[in-house]
Tab-separated table of C-alpha atoms (C1' of nucleotides) in Angstrom:
chain	number	residue	atom	x	y	z
A	1083	MET	CA	-113.598	35.557	-14.265
A	1084	LEU	CA	-116.801	35.526	-16.525
A	1085	GLU	CA	-118.635	38.730	-16.737
A	1086	GLY	CA	-121.367	39.414	-13.785
A	1087	ILE	CA	-119.563	36.807	-11.729
A	1088	GLU	CA	-117.758	37.961	-8.366
A	1089	ARG	CA	-114.660	36.301	-6.626
A	1090	ILE	CA	-115.307	36.796	-3.083
A	1091	ASN	CA	-111.971	35.104	-2.024
A	1092	GLU	CA	-109.224	33.003	-3.633
A	1093	VAL	CA	-111.365	30.060	-3.660
A	1094	GLU	CA	-114.872	30.999	-3.858
A	1095	CYS	CA	-117.212	33.169	-6.202
A	1096	GLU	CA	-120.639	34.451	-6.407
A	1097	VAL	CA	-123.381	34.589	-9.217
A	1098	PRO	CA	-125.596	37.203	-7.888
A	1099	VAL	CA	-129.564	37.225	-8.175
A	1100	GLY	CA	-130.495	38.414	-11.477
A	1101	TYR	CA	-127.637	36.593	-13.416
A	1102	VAL	CA	-130.337	34.744	-14.813
A	1103	PRO	CA	-134.245	35.921	-14.437
A	1104	GLY	CA	-135.925	34.504	-11.245
A	1105	MET	CA	-133.250	33.289	-9.037
A	1106	ARG	CA	-134.670	33.268	-5.664
A	1107	VAL	CA	-131.189	33.336	-3.949
A	1108	SER	CA	-127.284	33.750	-5.307
A	1109	ALA	CA	-125.232	30.724	-6.341
A	1110	ARG	CA	-121.894	30.283	-5.210
A	1111	PHE	CA	-119.230	28.016	-6.391
A	1112	PHE	CA	-115.853	27.010	-5.288
A	1113	LEU	CA	-112.890	27.180	-7.596
A	1114	SER	CA	-109.146	28.542	-7.362
A	1115	GLU	CA	-107.964	31.090	-9.650
A	1116	ASP	CA	-105.603	28.385	-11.524
A	1117	LEU	CA	-108.864	26.605	-12.424
A	1118	GLU	CA	-110.852	29.585	-13.843
A	1119	GLU	CA	-109.677	28.799	-17.442
A	1120	SER	CA	-111.343	25.476	-17.280
A	1121	LEU	CA	-115.047	27.058	-16.166
A	1122	GLU	CA	-117.709	26.752	-18.800
A	1123	GLU	CA	-120.025	29.194	-18.891
A	1124	GLY	CA	-123.070	26.816	-19.629
A	1125	ALA	CA	-122.336	25.190	-16.206
A	1126	VAL	CA	-122.341	28.466	-14.550
A	1127	HIS	CA	-125.735	29.109	-16.193
A	1128	GLN	CA	-126.902	25.929	-15.134
A	1129	LEU	CA	-125.997	26.535	-11.695
A	1130	ALA	CA	-127.924	29.868	-11.696
A	1131	ASN	CA	-130.928	27.952	-13.094
A	1132	VAL	CA	-130.889	25.930	-10.287
A	1133	ALA	CA	-131.312	28.763	-8.133
A	1134	THR	CA	-134.591	29.483	-9.403
A	1135	LEU	CA	-136.152	26.549	-7.975
A	1136	PRO	CA	-138.805	26.773	-5.109
A	1137	GLY	CA	-137.695	25.794	-1.449
A	1138	ILE	CA	-133.750	26.280	-2.288
A	1139	VAL	CA	-132.106	27.169	0.916
A	1140	ARG	CA	-128.865	29.545	1.260
A	1141	HIS	CA	-127.316	29.162	-2.245
A	1142	ALA	CA	-127.181	27.061	-5.113
A	1143	LEU	CA	-123.663	25.409	-4.484
A	1144	ALA	CA	-121.213	24.001	-7.014
A	1145	MET	CA	-117.637	22.440	-6.282
A	1146	PRO	CA	-114.290	22.980	-8.375
A	1147	ASP	CA	-115.091	20.295	-10.396
A	1148	ILE	CA	-118.171	21.823	-12.038
A	1149	HIS	CA	-119.118	21.060	-15.606
A	1150	SER	CA	-122.509	21.077	-17.639
A	1151	GLY	CA	-124.755	18.375	-16.842
A	1152	TYR	CA	-128.441	17.153	-17.497
A	1153	GLY	CA	-130.202	20.388	-16.035
A	1154	PHE	CA	-128.335	20.744	-13.042
A	1155	PRO	CA	-124.323	21.155	-13.205
A	1156	ILE	CA	-122.223	18.007	-12.347
A	1157	GLY	CA	-120.425	19.260	-9.093
A	1158	GLY	CA	-123.576	20.959	-8.151
A	1159	VAL	CA	-125.230	20.852	-4.654
A	1160	ALA	CA	-128.872	22.111	-3.970
A	1161	ALA	CA	-130.760	21.889	-0.429
A	1162	PHE	CA	-134.577	22.322	-0.350
A	1163	ARG	CA	-136.969	22.622	2.433
A	1164	GLU	CA	-139.234	20.038	2.995
A	1165	GLU	CA	-142.542	21.708	2.964
A	1166	THR	CA	-141.719	24.049	-0.004
A	1167	GLY	CA	-139.218	22.552	-1.674
A	1168	ILE	CA	-138.879	20.146	-4.788
A	1169	ILE	CA	-137.024	16.932	-5.676
A	1170	SER	CA	-135.674	16.734	-9.228
A	1171	PRO	CA	-133.954	13.723	-11.300
A	1172	GLY	CA	-131.773	16.343	-12.832
A	1173	GLY	CA	-130.225	17.252	-9.234
A	1174	VAL	CA	-129.025	13.500	-9.002
A	1175	GLY	CA	-128.037	12.515	-12.473
A	1176	TYR	CA	-128.722	9.389	-14.504
A	1177	ASP	CA	-126.380	7.266	-12.812
A	1178	ILE	CA	-128.175	7.114	-9.213
A	1179	ASN	CA	-125.769	6.392	-6.579
A	1180	CYS	CA	-122.400	6.372	-8.901
A	1181	GLY	CA	-119.894	6.227	-6.233
A	1182	VAL	CA	-116.686	4.966	-4.759
A	1183	ARG	CA	-115.497	2.700	-2.163
A	1184	LEU	CA	-111.723	1.902	-0.851
A	1185	LEU	CA	-110.797	-1.413	0.697
A	1186	ALA	CA	-107.799	-1.658	2.521
A	1187	THR	CA	-105.259	-4.704	2.294
A	1188	PRO	CA	-102.650	-5.988	4.709
A	1189	LEU	CA	-100.181	-6.141	1.575
A	1190	ARG	CA	-97.205	-3.573	0.997
A	1191	VAL	CA	-96.342	-2.352	-2.258
A	1192	GLU	CA	-93.376	-4.617	-2.466
A	1193	ASP	CA	-95.482	-7.901	-2.125
A	1194	LEU	CA	-97.029	-7.277	-5.467
A	1195	THR	CA	-94.386	-8.893	-7.489
A	1196	GLN	CA	-96.862	-10.091	-10.096
A	1197	MET	CA	-99.223	-6.859	-10.911
A	1198	ARG	CA	-100.072	-8.237	-14.597
A	1199	ALA	CA	-101.130	-11.364	-13.429
A	1200	LEU	CA	-103.450	-9.871	-10.616
A	1201	VAL	CA	-104.936	-7.229	-12.948
A	1202	GLU	CA	-105.773	-10.019	-15.497
A	1203	GLU	CA	-107.284	-12.111	-12.782
A	1204	LEU	CA	-109.362	-8.944	-11.480
A	1205	PHE	CA	-110.256	-8.530	-15.185
A	1206	ARG	CA	-111.413	-12.064	-15.732
A	1207	THR	CA	-113.389	-11.863	-12.289
A	1208	VAL	CA	-115.266	-8.636	-12.528
A	1209	PRO	CA	-117.663	-8.348	-15.322
A	1210	THR	CA	-116.690	-5.186	-17.358
A	1211	GLY	CA	-117.852	-2.781	-20.279
A	1212	VAL	CA	-121.072	-1.782	-21.488
A	1213	GLY	CA	-123.825	-4.551	-21.352
A	1214	ALA	CA	-121.745	-6.414	-19.063
A	1215	GLU	CA	-123.692	-9.405	-17.296
A	1216	SER	CA	-122.997	-10.800	-13.663
A	1217	ARG	CA	-122.688	-14.344	-13.109
A	1218	MET	CA	-124.953	-14.036	-10.145
A	1219	ARG	CA	-128.051	-15.827	-10.451
A	1220	LEU	CA	-130.757	-13.175	-8.984
A	1221	SER	CA	-134.685	-13.877	-8.544
A	1222	ALA	CA	-137.303	-11.241	-8.935
A	1223	GLN	CA	-137.535	-12.074	-5.103
A	1224	GLY	CA	-134.055	-11.278	-4.471
A	1225	LEU	CA	-133.939	-8.335	-6.756
A	1226	GLU	CA	-137.041	-6.938	-5.009
A	1227	GLU	CA	-135.156	-7.391	-1.362
A	1228	MET	CA	-131.807	-5.907	-2.658
A	1229	LEU	CA	-133.697	-2.796	-3.598
A	1230	VAL	CA	-135.650	-2.257	-0.367
A	1231	GLU	CA	-132.576	-3.704	2.006
A	1232	GLY	CA	-129.248	-2.617	0.116
A	1233	VAL	CA	-126.213	-3.946	1.457
A	1234	PRO	CA	-127.344	-5.627	4.727
A	1235	TRP	CA	-129.244	-8.053	2.102
A	1236	ALA	CA	-125.896	-8.646	0.303
A	1237	VAL	CA	-124.507	-9.337	3.416
A	1238	ARG	CA	-127.279	-11.901	4.476
A	1239	GLU	CA	-126.792	-13.501	1.182
A	1240	GLY	CA	-123.058	-14.099	1.897
A	1241	TYR	CA	-121.696	-11.312	-0.328
A	1242	GLY	CA	-119.873	-9.635	2.803
A	1243	ILE	CA	-119.572	-9.244	6.320
A	1244	GLU	CA	-121.681	-6.868	8.479
A	1245	ALA	CA	-118.746	-4.417	9.122
A	1246	ASP	CA	-119.158	-3.547	5.525
A	1247	ALA	CA	-122.608	-2.181	5.775
A	1248	VAL	CA	-121.722	0.153	8.573
A	1249	HIS	CA	-118.812	1.872	6.386
A	1250	CYS	CA	-121.023	2.378	3.794
A	1251	GLU	CA	-123.186	6.061	3.873
A	1252	GLU	CA	-126.632	5.387	4.938
A	1253	ASN	CA	-125.289	2.003	6.029
A	1254	GLY	CA	-125.665	1.096	2.698
A	1255	GLN	CA	-129.406	0.978	3.048
A	1256	MET	CA	-131.652	4.156	2.163
A	1257	GLN	CA	-134.611	4.110	4.443
A	1258	ASP	CA	-136.957	5.494	2.035
A	1259	ALA	CA	-136.261	3.090	-0.597
A	1260	ASP	CA	-139.422	1.805	-2.481
A	1261	ALA	CA	-139.412	-0.997	-5.078
A	1262	VAL	CA	-143.061	-0.172	-6.496
A	1263	PRO	CA	-142.103	3.014	-8.567
A	1264	VAL	CA	-139.214	0.888	-10.042
A	1265	SER	CA	-140.690	-0.071	-13.496
A	1266	LYS	CA	-140.555	-3.425	-15.011
A	1267	ARG	CA	-138.256	-2.383	-17.423
A	1268	ALA	CA	-135.864	-1.110	-14.976
A	1269	ARG	CA	-136.039	-4.398	-12.797
A	1270	LYS	CA	-135.245	-6.231	-16.114
A	1271	ARG	CA	-132.246	-4.140	-16.914
A	1272	GLY	CA	-130.999	-4.393	-13.328
A	1273	MET	CA	-131.417	-8.445	-12.904
A	1274	PRO	CA	-128.274	-9.278	-14.691
A	1275	GLN	CA	-126.100	-6.690	-13.870
A	1276	ALA	CA	-125.576	-6.886	-9.999
A	1277	GLY	CA	-121.688	-7.081	-9.662
A	1278	THR	CA	-120.553	-5.506	-12.874
A	1279	LEU	CA	-118.295	-2.656	-13.312
A	1280	GLY	CA	-119.776	-0.918	-16.489
A	1281	SER	CA	-118.058	1.600	-18.653
A	1282	GLY	CA	-116.812	5.138	-19.060
A	1283	ASN	CA	-114.643	6.468	-15.927
A	1284	HIS	CA	-115.855	3.433	-13.979
A	1285	PHE	CA	-112.910	1.665	-12.980
A	1286	LEU	CA	-111.158	-0.976	-10.197
A	1287	GLU	CA	-107.797	-0.068	-9.046
A	1288	VAL	CA	-105.186	-1.708	-7.311
A	1289	GLN	CA	-103.371	1.580	-5.358
A	1290	VAL	CA	-100.569	2.234	-3.312
A	1291	ILE	CA	-100.690	4.940	-0.396
A	1292	ASP	CA	-97.632	7.121	-1.417
A	1293	LYS	CA	-98.196	9.804	0.915
A	1294	VAL	CA	-99.877	10.678	4.172
A	1295	PHE	CA	-101.042	14.003	5.041
A	1296	ASP	CA	-102.767	13.328	8.515
A	1297	PRO	CA	-101.233	10.233	10.219
A	1298	LYS	CA	-103.741	10.505	13.004
A	1299	VAL	CA	-106.614	10.380	10.818
A	1300	ALA	CA	-105.264	7.968	8.368
A	1301	ALA	CA	-104.573	5.577	11.671
A	1302	VAL	CA	-108.349	5.865	12.384
A	1303	TYR	CA	-109.306	4.826	9.058
A	1304	GLY	CA	-106.683	2.029	9.021
A	1305	LEU	CA	-104.606	3.310	6.583
A	1306	GLU	CA	-100.567	3.928	6.431
A	1307	GLU	CA	-97.735	4.783	3.771
A	1308	GLY	CA	-96.712	1.726	1.601
A	1309	GLN	CA	-100.218	-0.041	2.097
A	1310	VAL	CA	-101.950	-1.567	-1.109
A	1311	CYS	CA	-105.549	-0.661	-1.241
A	1312	CYS	CA	-108.187	-1.610	-3.903
A	1313	MET	CA	-110.759	1.195	-5.232
A	1314	ILE	CA	-114.152	0.596	-6.966
A	1315	HIS	CA	-115.905	3.208	-8.718
A	1316	CYS	CA	-119.136	2.170	-10.311
A	1317	GLY	CA	-123.051	2.933	-9.914
A	1318	SER	CA	-126.449	1.660	-10.751
A	1319	ARG	CA	-125.888	0.619	-14.375
A	1320	GLY	CA	-129.084	0.210	-16.401
A	1321	LEU	CA	-131.300	0.034	-13.418
A	1322	GLY	CA	-130.526	3.431	-12.217
A	1323	HIS	CA	-130.215	4.992	-15.433
A	1324	GLN	CA	-134.092	3.637	-16.164
A	1325	VAL	CA	-135.298	4.722	-13.173
A	1326	CYS	CA	-134.079	8.265	-13.975
A	1327	THR	CA	-135.498	8.128	-17.519
A	1328	ASP	CA	-138.807	6.783	-16.274
A	1329	HIS	CA	-139.376	9.481	-13.655
A	1330	LEU	CA	-137.939	12.243	-15.634
A	1331	ARG	CA	-140.998	11.759	-18.051
A	1332	VAL	CA	-143.621	11.411	-15.123
A	1333	LEU	CA	-141.767	14.683	-13.521
A	1334	GLU	CA	-141.982	16.685	-16.719
A	1335	SER	CA	-146.063	16.688	-16.685
A	1336	ALA	CA	-145.717	17.212	-12.948
A	1337	THR	CA	-143.900	20.234	-13.179
A	1338	ARG	CA	-146.905	21.510	-15.253
A	1339	LYS	CA	-149.561	20.048	-13.006
A	1340	TYR	CA	-148.102	21.810	-10.064
A	1341	GLU	CA	-147.262	25.032	-12.027
A	1342	ILE	CA	-143.453	25.413	-10.923
A	1343	ALA	CA	-142.028	27.743	-13.407
A	1344	ILE	CA	-138.618	26.387	-14.554
A	1345	PRO	CA	-135.877	27.976	-17.046
A	1346	ASP	CA	-134.986	24.813	-18.421
A	1347	ARG	CA	-137.137	21.717	-19.012
A	1348	GLN	CA	-134.238	19.535	-18.028
A	1349	LEU	CA	-134.940	20.828	-14.428
A	1350	ALA	CA	-138.225	18.928	-14.401
A	1351	CYS	CA	-139.089	18.413	-10.822
A	1352	ALA	CA	-142.060	18.069	-8.288
A	1353	PRO	CA	-142.961	19.026	-4.580
A	1354	ILE	CA	-141.284	16.820	-2.288
A	1355	HIS	CA	-144.513	15.217	-0.987
A	1356	SER	CA	-146.360	15.102	-3.831
A	1357	PRO	CA	-147.059	11.546	-5.279
A	1358	GLU	CA	-144.832	11.992	-8.260
A	1359	GLY	CA	-142.077	13.486	-6.085
A	1360	GLU	CA	-142.305	10.530	-3.556
A	1361	ALA	CA	-142.280	7.962	-6.133
A	1362	TYR	CA	-139.296	9.624	-7.715
A	1363	PHE	CA	-137.536	9.663	-4.438
A	1364	GLY	CA	-138.754	6.127	-3.220
A	1365	ALA	CA	-137.292	4.730	-7.181
A	1366	MET	CA	-134.120	6.568	-6.561
A	1367	ALA	CA	-133.340	5.164	-2.924
A	1368	ALA	CA	-133.973	1.690	-4.430
A	1369	ALA	CA	-131.642	2.429	-7.248
A	1370	ALA	CA	-129.244	3.825	-4.750
A	1371	ASN	CA	-129.444	0.636	-2.847
A	1372	TYR	CA	-128.585	-1.412	-5.764
A	1373	ALA	CA	-125.543	0.439	-6.454
A	1374	TRP	CA	-124.359	-0.271	-2.876
A	1375	VAL	CA	-125.100	-3.608	-3.582
A	1376	ASN	CA	-123.402	-3.460	-6.980
A	1377	ARG	CA	-120.327	-2.368	-5.175
A	1378	GLN	CA	-120.502	-4.737	-2.312
A	1379	VAL	CA	-120.885	-7.867	-4.698
A	1380	ILE	CA	-117.491	-6.543	-6.906
A	1381	THR	CA	-116.026	-6.070	-3.436
A	1382	HIS	CA	-116.563	-9.911	-2.637
A	1383	GLU	CA	-115.149	-11.027	-5.907
A	1384	VAL	CA	-112.114	-8.915	-5.478
A	1385	ARG	CA	-111.809	-10.370	-1.690
A	1386	LYS	CA	-111.488	-13.854	-3.362
A	1387	VAL	CA	-109.005	-12.904	-5.793
A	1388	PHE	CA	-106.549	-11.685	-3.360
A	1389	SER	CA	-107.466	-14.710	-0.935
A	1390	ARG	CA	-106.538	-16.950	-3.973
A	1391	LEU	CA	-103.464	-15.106	-5.035
A	1392	PHE	CA	-102.064	-13.931	-1.647
A	1393	GLY	CA	-103.145	-16.196	0.802
A	1394	ILE	CA	-104.877	-13.481	2.785
A	1395	GLU	CA	-108.423	-13.859	4.828
A	1396	TYR	CA	-111.483	-12.319	3.732
A	1397	GLU	CA	-111.345	-10.182	7.004
A	1398	GLU	CA	-107.920	-8.840	6.156
A	1399	MET	CA	-109.646	-6.547	3.619
A	1400	PRO	CA	-111.814	-4.197	5.513
A	1401	LEU	CA	-113.988	-1.909	3.826
A	1402	VAL	CA	-112.529	1.690	4.462
A	1403	TYR	CA	-115.864	3.582	3.544
A	1404	ASP	CA	-118.287	3.846	0.718
A	1405	VAL	CA	-119.218	7.256	-0.661
A	1406	ALA	CA	-122.356	8.293	-2.928
A	1407	HIS	CA	-121.747	10.958	-5.397
A	1408	ASN	CA	-124.925	11.183	-7.324
A	1409	VAL	CA	-127.730	10.930	-4.713
A	1410	ALA	CA	-130.542	13.118	-3.096
A	1411	LYS	CA	-130.857	12.708	0.866
A	1412	ARG	CA	-133.148	13.689	3.524
A	1413	GLU	CA	-130.719	15.287	5.988
A	1414	GLU	CA	-131.180	17.638	9.043
A	1415	HIS	CA	-128.964	20.771	8.955
A	1416	ASP	CA	-128.603	24.013	11.254
A	1417	ILE	CA	-130.075	26.843	9.318
A	1418	ASP	CA	-129.762	30.185	11.077
A	1419	GLY	CA	-129.825	28.625	14.342
A	1420	ARG	CA	-132.669	26.203	13.589
A	1421	ARG	CA	-132.391	22.561	12.842
A	1422	GLU	CA	-134.079	21.969	9.414
A	1423	THR	CA	-135.013	18.850	7.287
A	1424	LEU	CA	-133.784	19.346	4.035
A	1425	TYR	CA	-133.671	17.438	0.718
A	1426	VAL	CA	-130.160	17.667	-0.184
A	1427	HIS	CA	-129.336	16.893	-3.683
A	1428	ARG	CA	-125.742	16.084	-4.725
A	1429	LYS	CA	-124.831	15.464	-8.261
A	1430	GLY	CA	-121.067	14.909	-8.610
A	1431	ALA	CA	-120.455	15.660	-5.175
A	1432	THR	CA	-119.664	13.919	-2.118
A	1433	ARG	CA	-121.058	14.200	1.363
A	1434	ALA	CA	-118.442	15.498	3.672
A	1435	PHE	CA	-119.863	15.149	7.206
A	1436	GLY	CA	-117.578	16.497	10.065
A	1437	PRO	CA	-117.125	15.299	13.451
A	1438	GLY	CA	-119.786	14.188	15.619
A	1439	ARG	CA	-122.509	13.913	13.273
A	1440	LEU	CA	-124.177	10.614	14.122
A	1441	GLU	CA	-124.472	9.329	10.242
A	1442	VAL	CA	-120.721	9.192	10.636
A	1443	PRO	CA	-119.794	5.422	11.882
A	1444	ALA	CA	-118.653	5.208	15.496
A	1445	ASP	CA	-115.382	4.360	14.742
A	1446	TYR	CA	-114.534	7.231	12.801
A	1447	ARG	CA	-117.047	9.965	14.473
A	1448	ALA	CA	-114.378	11.613	16.285
A	1449	VAL	CA	-112.837	12.964	12.954
A	1450	GLY	CA	-115.347	13.071	10.592
A	1451	GLN	CA	-116.337	10.812	7.328
A	1452	PRO	CA	-113.737	9.678	5.105
A	1453	VAL	CA	-114.306	11.520	1.509
A	1454	ILE	CA	-112.735	9.274	-1.346
A	1455	ILE	CA	-112.004	11.299	-4.380
A	1456	PRO	CA	-110.915	8.906	-7.105
A	1457	GLY	CA	-108.502	10.428	-9.607
A	1458	SER	CA	-108.877	10.074	-13.411
A	1459	MET	CA	-106.913	7.079	-15.269
A	1460	GLY	CA	-103.441	7.000	-14.162
A	1461	SER	CA	-103.563	9.991	-11.719
A	1462	SER	CA	-103.605	9.956	-8.031
A	1463	SER	CA	-106.764	9.397	-5.812
A	1464	TYR	CA	-107.289	11.011	-2.358
A	1465	VAL	CA	-108.891	10.149	1.031
A	1466	LEU	CA	-109.877	13.388	2.885
A	1467	HIS	CA	-112.202	13.718	6.061
A	1468	GLY	CA	-115.325	15.920	6.439
A	1469	THR	CA	-115.332	19.432	8.533
A	1470	ASP	CA	-117.303	21.427	10.371
A	1471	THR	CA	-116.719	24.279	7.801
A	1472	ALA	CA	-118.739	21.847	5.314
A	1473	MET	CA	-121.623	21.655	7.643
A	1474	GLU	CA	-121.608	25.341	7.789
A	1475	ARG	CA	-120.860	26.181	4.322
A	1476	THR	CA	-122.111	23.454	1.783
A	1477	PHE	CA	-124.508	21.349	3.769
A	1478	GLY	CA	-121.569	19.158	4.579
A	1479	SER	CA	-120.411	18.418	0.872
A	1480	THR	CA	-117.290	18.442	-0.996
A	1481	CYS	CA	-115.892	17.829	-4.582
A	1482	HIS	CA	-116.131	14.323	-6.387
A	1483	GLY	CA	-113.145	14.125	-8.465
A	1484	ALA	CA	-111.436	15.510	-11.306
A	1485	GLY	CA	-114.099	16.438	-13.450
A	1486	ARG	CA	-114.120	15.881	-17.474
A	1487	VAL	CA	-112.378	18.771	-19.712
A	1488	MET	CA	-112.536	16.856	-23.200
A	1489	SER	CA	-115.399	15.425	-24.712
A	1490	ARG	CA	-115.400	11.610	-25.321
A	1491	THR	CA	-115.423	12.132	-29.091
A	1492	LYS	CA	-112.489	14.478	-28.837
A	1493	ALA	CA	-110.519	12.326	-26.624
A	1494	LYS	CA	-110.446	9.519	-29.059
A	1495	LYS	CA	-109.553	11.886	-31.817
A	1496	SER	CA	-106.657	13.424	-30.106
A	1497	MET	CA	-104.857	10.483	-28.682
A	1498	PRO	CA	-104.831	6.686	-29.814
A	1499	GLY	CA	-105.640	4.282	-26.750
A	1500	LYS	CA	-102.550	2.225	-27.310
A	1501	GLU	CA	-100.251	5.287	-26.974
A	1502	VAL	CA	-101.827	6.217	-23.792
A	1503	ARG	CA	-101.899	2.447	-22.601
A	1504	GLU	CA	-98.317	2.309	-23.424
A	1505	ALA	CA	-97.205	5.704	-21.838
A	1506	LEU	CA	-98.964	4.532	-18.360
A	1507	MET	CA	-97.054	1.408	-18.642
A	1508	GLU	CA	-93.918	3.221	-18.689
A	1509	ARG	CA	-95.177	4.960	-15.462
A	1510	GLY	CA	-95.589	1.681	-14.174
A	1511	ILE	CA	-99.413	1.522	-14.117
A	1512	TYR	CA	-100.698	-1.673	-16.084
A	1513	VAL	CA	-104.217	-1.106	-17.549
A	1514	ARG	CA	-106.623	-3.677	-18.798
A	1515	ALA	CA	-109.785	-2.782	-20.546
A	1516	THR	CA	-112.110	-3.995	-22.947
A	1517	SER	CA	-110.750	-1.588	-25.888
A	1518	ASP	CA	-108.084	0.824	-26.487
A	1519	ALA	CA	-110.732	3.107	-27.575
A	1520	SER	CA	-112.178	3.179	-23.996
A	1521	ILE	CA	-108.586	3.985	-22.725
A	1522	ALA	CA	-108.403	6.727	-25.206
A	1523	GLU	CA	-111.942	8.070	-23.707
A	1524	GLU	CA	-110.619	8.078	-20.357
A	1525	ALA	CA	-106.834	9.640	-21.207
A	1526	PRO	CA	-105.478	11.740	-18.251
A	1527	ALA	CA	-105.605	14.529	-20.712
A	1528	ALA	CA	-109.234	14.461	-20.963
A	1529	TYR	CA	-110.035	15.246	-17.234
A	1530	LYS	CA	-109.097	18.387	-15.061
A	1531	GLU	CA	-106.241	17.849	-12.630
A	1532	SER	CA	-107.686	16.350	-9.520
A	1533	ASP	CA	-104.755	17.878	-7.654
A	1534	LYS	CA	-106.162	21.287	-8.496
A	1535	VAL	CA	-109.493	20.372	-7.393
A	1536	VAL	CA	-108.530	18.848	-4.194
A	1537	ASP	CA	-106.430	21.848	-3.359
A	1538	THR	CA	-109.458	24.075	-3.949
A	1539	VAL	CA	-111.611	22.431	-1.325
A	1540	THR	CA	-108.645	21.867	0.816
A	1541	ARG	CA	-107.946	25.852	0.927
A	1542	ALA	CA	-111.846	26.428	1.228
A	1543	ARG	CA	-111.754	23.668	4.155
A	1544	LEU	CA	-114.319	21.700	2.823
A	1545	SER	CA	-112.709	18.433	3.491
A	1546	LEU	CA	-109.148	17.947	4.356
A	1547	PRO	CA	-106.522	15.746	2.971
A	1548	VAL	CA	-105.412	12.435	4.799
A	1549	VAL	CA	-103.738	10.122	2.296
A	1550	ARG	CA	-102.953	10.333	-1.392
A	1551	LEU	CA	-102.990	6.780	-3.402
A	1552	ARG	CA	-101.030	6.411	-6.652
A	1553	PRO	CA	-102.190	3.634	-9.101
A	1554	LEU	CA	-100.619	0.459	-9.917
A	1555	GLY	CA	-103.178	-1.386	-11.892
A	1556	VAL	CA	-106.325	-0.443	-13.546
A	1557	ILE	CA	-109.474	-2.398	-14.812
A	1558	LYS	CA	-111.547	-0.226	-17.119
A	1559	GLY	CA	-114.840	-1.146	-19.293
B	992	DA	C1'	-123.442	7.342	-17.413
B	993	DT	C1'	-126.231	4.157	-20.623
B	994	DG	C1'	-128.934	-2.520	-24.079
B	995	DT	C1'	-124.167	5.406	-26.141
B	996	DC	C1'	-131.728	5.833	-30.706
B	997	DC	C1'	-137.950	2.004	-28.588
DNA sequence: ATGTCC
């Protein structure tokens, strides 16, 4: 383990107060010993920096997929008291409400006899890649409504069914969303992009459930071995990026105005109920709604493709659940026996609320919320369920995915995309991307093994495995 | 992640 950091147990480490000057609390991260070699000192330093921020509760936390990000580490979780705390774009990330959803199908793996045709049809239907534009015609008024209302708006407009909204975190509708602080430029970028996949690690995958860890919970989620599912991983595209850029600039001066001492200018922040803090929070919530609608519109198109190719009904592809990876939320948590309102930043981390919480949809409430962990290209994804331990230890949070260990540039240099694509083909995985270069950037070797990340959160009981999904066909930007 | 530099 890095110097100055103490291993508490086989899955958890502590960064003591004093590791960097000004820490108000210690930092803790979850990491098994076999992942230690992938730990970046810079990411730990960033985590310790987060512990210096005003109003932070308990610890600055990180999940086993921790790596360096803008200001806060990716894989980080930090909760702040409403009265004394701050809100920070660095704690959310540029891709506001990057997230992932899982659609069930009534198909069995043996029904997929023409994988190539299915993937090509999905690739033709879902706009993919940097700058991809939607066929959807959205008015300025429509965008405004979407930003405020989220998934229920999309359902009203015919892009889904009512059950879809219920199976999204926050019902696909952040209550604090405010379109006013979403700039004209952000809206202009967002207007043509609703219902587009984007690029990088974003994907649309056809998968099969190849392992069931917990049959009882799997049945509650409507999942069983051999079942074909569809996973969608994307975010708020140019609109969320622009919201982050716009408000970072405002919050950089707000940090000085409110005399908040920060060890890194990338931790720009403002008091939660300052005008600047509320403007960012409202705009961030609106961008989160945009991302949920983005995944909803893609879902609509995917259902239509499956209907055409397999003759199944729209309602036969229920949304299992939709989770956010990059968002800050107002939540109630029990702190030292008292119910407190906290602003929980999750950046590359997933909410993992346990059994009984009212935020978990009624049909899943007894077993906790589904946690969807996408694998890197060609590797398995997982569904886990939230736990009481997560509520007690991590403000109801767990990991978000595999975590990059090689830069895009390095990945492109070390392996040709064509070879990566052919190697996946030999393993029975058909990949369709805008270019072979984008396949190289996302090669399995560029990522931490998601199995080990899931193993750490399982041993720490921050979430527990329900099913594993193996990719069959992949669409990438 | 991102009209991968307004």
